[in-house]
Amino acid sequence: MRYGHFDDERREYVITRPDTPLPWINYLGCQDFLALVSNTGGGYAFYKDARLRRLTRYRYNAVPPDQGSRFLYLRDDERTGSSPECWSPTWQPLRRPLDAYECRHGLGYTRIQSRCSGIESGVQFFVPLGEDLEIWLVALTNHRSRQARLSLFGAVEFCLWDAWDDATNFQRNLSLGEVEVEPGVVYHKTEYRERRDHFAYFACSEPTVGFDTQRSAFLGPYRGWDAPLAVEAGSLSNSIASGWYPMAAHHVRLTLDPGERKELVFLLGFKENPPDGKFDPADSHVLNKRGVRPVLDRFLQVSECRLALSDLAAHWHDLLSGLQATTPEPHVNRMVNIWTAYQAIVTFNLSRSASYFDTGIGRGMGFRDASQDLLGCVHMIPERARERLLDLAATQLEDGGAYHQYQPLTKRGNNDIGAGFNDDPLWLVVATAAYLKETADWSILDHPVPFDSQPGTESPLYEHLRRAVQFTLNRLGPHGLPLIGRADWNDCLNLNTFSSTPGQSFQTAPVGEGRIAESVFISGLFLLAASEMCAIALHAGRSTDSEVLEAASRAMREAIWAAGWDGEWFRRAYDSVGAPIGSRQCSEGQIFIEPQGMCVMAGLGIDDGRARMALDSVAARLATPDGIVLHAPAYRSYHLNLGEISSYPPGYKENGAVFCHTNPWIMIAEARLGRGDAALDYYLRINPSAREDKSDLHRCEPYVYAQMIAGKESPSQGEAKNSWLTGAAAWNLVAVTQWILGIRPTYDGLEVAPVMPSGWGGFEAVRRFRGATYHVHVTRIGAGNDLQLEIDNQPVDGTVVAPAGPGAEVQVVVKVGALAE
Ligand code: BGC
Ligand code: NOJ
């Protein structure tokens, strides 16, 4: 069953009923001002950091869910009496049945269109490029045969900045709230009189007849956002918040003739003043609003909002045109050309901080997460990728290790979870390699970057990368495999941090010696990173470094074959007493997906059949119609010595769910073996669009990946969870575009080496690369994966197209398969 449909032409997903299985959300904002918006207007906004600069409040674990923070109410002022007619044009929070409803989530905007009682309303939410504000562009049309007299109320509930503190520290916070009011504008300035230099504001383009800034005045006693007293009464009381719960509501009265349409704007903004220019006059406590006035003057005009919307559309059009493909498979086209690229940028912006599953009060930016997210969008936003690499490297520790997370506002590593996730630093190498292949900007290697954000410790980025790889080599275990530390990619495989205390974080539980537990997964990742590092070192004229790494890689390969191979697949790890994990010797957790993907991606066993054996084992033991599970059998009881992994019931999360992040590793591995059919098959099992028809089972949004889909051993197999912020976006995009379509940047140029599914007659693609545009035309001429390339009508050897230089248009014709004799 579906709850909507794709509109590929307009690059939108159209939701046709408000009661989706879960809130289906979208993101607004491209850089500093960011917001979540659901299909009924829920969500919240923040500036840069979802925890430390939260603008509007989100109510965690609320029932009914998803009420807030864009409150719009319409009231029919002709119907008076005990039960006036009121509704929300976005359905929530009033949830009165609407005569028509449609939500279109597009690239950086969401539009909710509805109709009730003869009044049509359309609300478009978006954040203009380069501005620190969110616009609600509202249009109302009277379809009645008579004049309509309406009240429109627009409201937000402010969060007192630090969203964690806001949700917990009532004894202080309920005595802090302060606002200022000017006609049509409410300013939220809690804590501004002391150490904050920033404030928020909520404005309306139409003359207003009233406002409220104290929540209790607006809602009335014992009422919620779904039954505000002031809306029912049809008038606000001009309340001024002092402490308690500052909010902003504006009341507009409208008279619409039959057929008349009226547009107006609500605007939620953020402003930071210079510390010495906070007040106006300087010796007062009155906000200096001079910086805000021109913004209000501009964006409270509908025409300016329309211009900003078309700028936004052009921005996204430009980003996505970096890679467009037309294949025989609509689910590939839709996801590659629109949604996965979009999701990759959203995850790049937010890491794992703020979604409907990541609360925005927990994690900051993850080191490995941000590194991998970059893989999916470096071709669209190379400058931002460069900045991100330098930011990440600046949080790296002197020993080459990394904080697991850093705070986006301060860009400093945070110690909440600490360091010691031994895969983390290697991802920085993988990400930098992707950046270099895309841009050939070798100068980044010389860029001075501090360690642990400490001035005076600056070293060239190259040195950071070198230490990242050396970090693994300095931490080898009894079998010569990398020590795992607190965990590797699988955050829940905590082989050194045992926890028998309820509620304790598995990842910060005291770490044991840590000299025994080893990770085969990290060994594969090491080989991948080391081979990139060798190429980088050679390019940088550091041939000694490359020789050292070659030797280390040889030793690592030997260690893997000696201790990491189980006979039919790669083992996962060794625990703290040296017992294998992910082996046929185990009764549960016999085989894991991660090392099969990573080791084959690193090239292991491709020549001697062992890669094929490993992937065949994946197909036989881990693949399900809903994707490939992490491991099997899932753990049925709690194993103290394995950490968080077995804390989940079988089939959920890291205990044997389908992780959409790791499935693409198997797709890439299959492509490396030339098995395009298997690669595409796996791709389609988890492709959200291909699962749209079972939205009632899948439950999450059909336009973006979720972190996981419940595995075969769970009672709700096939149900997705934790949508949006997942490395699945980047990796699925890489797998399908670089390995199935085969269009991938290399240090020397753009490689075009498709591993096409046998049923495809061909495909077309356009790829921007280092300033040139490559038009790729692929045709199957026979069975198999043989490739013949012609560049601008000239046959060439090999599959790498040399860079053509900025502005060039290059035609690349590829014939796939062997001609029948
Ligand atoms: C979750 C993991 C997540 C980790 C983040 C764990 O509690 O189960 O999925 O990766 O926290 O640090
Ligand atoms: C989500 C985390 O953000 C990511 O870093 C980790 O690799 C996966 N979960 C698997 O545990």
PDB file of N, CA, C and O and ligand atoms in Angstrom, residues 352 358 363 368-369 404-405 417 421 488-492 494 505-507 644-645 647-648 653-654 659 707 722, ligand 1:
ATOM      1  N   ARG A 352      24.730  12.709  11.972  1.00  0.00           N
ATOM      2  CA  ARG A 352      23.643  11.923  12.587  1.00  0.00           C
ATOM      3  C   ARG A 352      22.987  12.742  13.687  1.00  0.00           C
ATOM      4  O   ARG A 352      22.499  12.222  14.662  1.00  0.00           O
ATOM      5  N   ASP A 358      17.275  10.644  15.462  1.00  0.00           N
ATOM      6  CA  ASP A 358      18.406  11.261  16.147  1.00  0.00           C
ATOM      7  C   ASP A 358      17.881  12.572  16.696  1.00  0.00           C
ATOM      8  O   ASP A 358      17.438  13.442  15.934  1.00  0.00           O
ATOM      9  N   ARG A 363      24.080  13.166  19.659  1.00  0.00           N
ATOM     10  CA  ARG A 363      25.348  13.194  18.966  1.00  0.00           C
ATOM     11  C   ARG A 363      25.610  14.493  18.212  1.00  0.00           C
ATOM     12  O   ARG A 363      24.693  15.125  17.705  1.00  0.00           O
ATOM     13  N   ARG A 368      33.660   9.108  11.600  1.00  0.00           N
ATOM     14  CA  ARG A 368      33.569   8.172  10.480  1.00  0.00           C
ATOM     15  C   ARG A 368      32.343   8.474   9.632  1.00  0.00           C
ATOM     16  O   ARG A 368      32.342   8.285   8.425  1.00  0.00           O
ATOM     17  N   ASP A 369      31.280   8.960  10.288  1.00  0.00           N
ATOM     18  CA  ASP A 369      30.058   9.231   9.536  1.00  0.00           C
ATOM     19  C   ASP A 369      30.281  10.369   8.543  1.00  0.00           C
ATOM     20  O   ASP A 369      29.955  10.268   7.369  1.00  0.00           O
ATOM     21  N   HIS A 404      35.459  10.378  18.462  1.00  0.00           N
ATOM     22  CA  HIS A 404      34.410   9.737  17.679  1.00  0.00           C
ATOM     23  C   HIS A 404      33.438  10.774  17.120  1.00  0.00           C
ATOM     24  O   HIS A 404      32.807  10.565  16.101  1.00  0.00           O
ATOM     25  N   GLN A 405      33.338  11.901  17.805  1.00  0.00           N
ATOM     26  CA  GLN A 405      32.377  12.928  17.394  1.00  0.00           C
ATOM     27  C   GLN A 405      32.952  14.325  17.622  1.00  0.00           C
ATOM     28  O   GLN A 405      33.800  14.507  18.471  1.00  0.00           O
ATOM     29  N   ILE A 417      31.853  10.595  24.057  1.00  0.00           N
ATOM     30  CA  ILE A 417      32.087   9.178  23.806  1.00  0.00           C
ATOM     31  C   ILE A 417      33.580   8.899  23.745  1.00  0.00           C
ATOM     32  O   ILE A 417      34.011   7.768  23.777  1.00  0.00           O
ATOM     33  N   PHE A 421      37.723   4.337  18.756  1.00  0.00           N
ATOM     34  CA  PHE A 421      37.019   3.517  17.766  1.00  0.00           C
ATOM     35  C   PHE A 421      38.036   3.342  16.650  1.00  0.00           C
ATOM     36  O   PHE A 421      38.287   4.275  15.882  1.00  0.00           O
ATOM     37  N   ASP A 488      34.482  -0.979  15.936  1.00  0.00           N
ATOM     38  CA  ASP A 488      34.835  -0.489  14.602  1.00  0.00           C
ATOM     39  C   ASP A 488      33.555   0.006  13.946  1.00  0.00           C
ATOM     40  O   ASP A 488      32.675   0.528  14.645  1.00  0.00           O
ATOM     41  N   TRP A 489      33.402  -0.157  12.627  1.00  0.00           N
ATOM     42  CA  TRP A 489      32.201   0.379  11.978  1.00  0.00           C
ATOM     43  C   TRP A 489      30.937  -0.007  12.748  1.00  0.00           C
ATOM     44  O   TRP A 489      30.013   0.778  12.895  1.00  0.00           O
ATOM     45  N   ASN A 490      30.907  -1.233  13.212  1.00  0.00           N
ATOM     46  CA  ASN A 490      29.758  -1.688  13.988  1.00  0.00           C
ATOM     47  C   ASN A 490      29.935  -1.193  15.415  1.00  0.00           C
ATOM     48  O   ASN A 490      30.622  -1.802  16.224  1.00  0.00           O
ATOM     49  N   ASP A 491      29.296  -0.078  15.703  1.00  0.00           N
ATOM     50  CA  ASP A 491      29.434   0.573  17.002  1.00  0.00           C
ATOM     51  C   ASP A 491      29.058  -0.326  18.159  1.00  0.00           C
ATOM     52  O   ASP A 491      29.344  -0.016  19.314  1.00  0.00           O
ATOM     53  N   CYS A 492      28.362  -1.384  17.860  1.00  0.00           N
ATOM     54  CA  CYS A 492      27.808  -2.216  18.924  1.00  0.00           C
ATOM     55  C   CYS A 492      28.603  -3.498  19.140  1.00  0.00           C
ATOM     56  O   CYS A 492      28.236  -4.317  19.969  1.00  0.00           O
ATOM     57  N   ASN A 494      31.314  -4.328  20.845  1.00  0.00           N
ATOM     58  CA  ASN A 494      32.200  -3.727  21.852  1.00  0.00           C
ATOM     59  C   ASN A 494      32.931  -4.855  22.575  1.00  0.00           C
ATOM     60  O   ASN A 494      32.466  -5.362  23.583  1.00  0.00           O
ATOM     61  N   SER A 505      26.307   3.316  29.128  1.00  0.00           N
ATOM     62  CA  SER A 505      26.599   3.309  27.695  1.00  0.00           C
ATOM     63  C   SER A 505      27.641   2.241  27.408  1.00  0.00           C
ATOM     64  O   SER A 505      28.683   2.175  28.062  1.00  0.00           O
ATOM     65  N   PHE A 506      27.345   1.419  26.417  1.00  0.00           N
ATOM     66  CA  PHE A 506      28.282   0.348  26.092  1.00  0.00           C
ATOM     67  C   PHE A 506      29.582   0.915  25.547  1.00  0.00           C
ATOM     68  O   PHE A 506      30.631   0.308  25.644  1.00  0.00           O
ATOM     69  N   GLN A 507      29.457   2.072  24.910  1.00  0.00           N
ATOM     70  CA  GLN A 507      30.644   2.571  24.246  1.00  0.00           C
ATOM     71  C   GLN A 507      31.575   3.313  25.178  1.00  0.00           C
ATOM     72  O   GLN A 507      32.731   3.529  24.852  1.00  0.00           O
ATOM     73  N   GLU A 644      27.241  -4.102  23.054  1.00  0.00           N
ATOM     74  CA  GLU A 644      25.861  -3.679  22.784  1.00  0.00           C
ATOM     75  C   GLU A 644      25.153  -4.588  21.785  1.00  0.00           C
ATOM     76  O   GLU A 644      23.918  -4.677  21.763  1.00  0.00           O
ATOM     77  N   ILE A 645      25.919  -5.251  20.943  1.00  0.00           N
ATOM     78  CA  ILE A 645      25.313  -5.944  19.798  1.00  0.00           C
ATOM     79  C   ILE A 645      24.186  -6.889  20.218  1.00  0.00           C
ATOM     80  O   ILE A 645      23.107  -6.892  19.629  1.00  0.00           O
ATOM     81  N   SER A 647      22.487  -6.756  22.870  1.00  0.00           N
ATOM     82  CA  SER A 647      21.478  -6.134  23.731  1.00  0.00           C
ATOM     83  C   SER A 647      20.168  -5.943  22.966  1.00  0.00           C
ATOM     84  O   SER A 647      19.115  -5.778  23.554  1.00  0.00           O
ATOM     85  N   TYR A 648      20.257  -5.961  21.653  1.00  0.00           N
ATOM     86  CA  TYR A 648      19.034  -5.802  20.856  1.00  0.00           C
ATOM     87  C   TYR A 648      18.373  -7.154  20.645  1.00  0.00           C
ATOM     88  O   TYR A 648      19.064  -8.166  20.464  1.00  0.00           O
ATOM     89  N   LYS A 653      18.429  -3.621  14.648  1.00  0.00           N
ATOM     90  CA  LYS A 653      19.670  -2.847  14.736  1.00  0.00           C
ATOM     91  C   LYS A 653      20.893  -3.733  14.482  1.00  0.00           C
ATOM     92  O   LYS A 653      20.858  -4.615  13.641  1.00  0.00           O
ATOM     93  N   GLU A 654      21.931  -3.482  15.241  1.00  0.00           N
ATOM     94  CA  GLU A 654      23.185  -4.186  14.966  1.00  0.00           C
ATOM     95  C   GLU A 654      23.092  -5.690  15.254  1.00  0.00           C
ATOM     96  O   GLU A 654      24.012  -6.425  14.946  1.00  0.00           O
ATOM     97  N   PHE A 659      21.329  -3.502   7.481  1.00  0.00           N
ATOM     98  CA  PHE A 659      21.845  -2.131   7.518  1.00  0.00           C
ATOM     99  C   PHE A 659      22.032  -1.667   6.079  1.00  0.00           C
ATOM    100  O   PHE A 659      22.843  -2.233   5.334  1.00  0.00           O
ATOM    101  N   GLN A 707      18.294   3.841   8.155  1.00  0.00           N
ATOM    102  CA  GLN A 707      19.498   3.141   8.605  1.00  0.00           C
ATOM    103  C   GLN A 707      19.299   1.638   8.507  1.00  0.00           C
ATOM    104  O   GLN A 707      20.166   0.909   8.059  1.00  0.00           O
ATOM    105  N   ASN A 722      14.757   4.555  11.596  1.00  0.00           N
ATOM    106  CA  ASN A 722      15.876   5.507  11.597  1.00  0.00           C
ATOM    107  C   ASN A 722      16.155   6.030  10.186  1.00  0.00           C
ATOM    108  O   ASN A 722      17.243   5.867   9.638  1.00  0.00           O
TER     109      ASN A 722
HETATM  110  C1  BGC B   1      23.406   2.589  18.465  1.00  0.00           C
HETATM  111  C2  BGC B   1      24.176   2.477  17.206  1.00  0.00           C
HETATM  112  C3  BGC B   1      24.876   3.749  16.955  1.00  0.00           C
HETATM  113  C4  BGC B   1      25.689   4.167  18.155  1.00  0.00           C
HETATM  114  C5  BGC B   1      26.225   5.549  17.945  1.00  0.00           C
HETATM  115  C6  BGC B   1      24.348   2.922  19.553  1.00  0.00           C
HETATM  116  O1  BGC B   1      23.679   2.991  20.757  1.00  0.00           O
HETATM  117  O2  BGC B   1      22.745   1.411  18.697  1.00  0.00           O
HETATM  118  O3  BGC B   1      23.351   2.186  16.117  1.00  0.00           O
HETATM  119  O4  BGC B   1      25.737   3.593  15.885  1.00  0.00           O
HETATM  120  O5  BGC B   1      24.956   4.153  19.322  1.00  0.00           O
HETATM  121  O6  BGC B   1      27.299   5.851  18.770  1.00  0.00           O
END
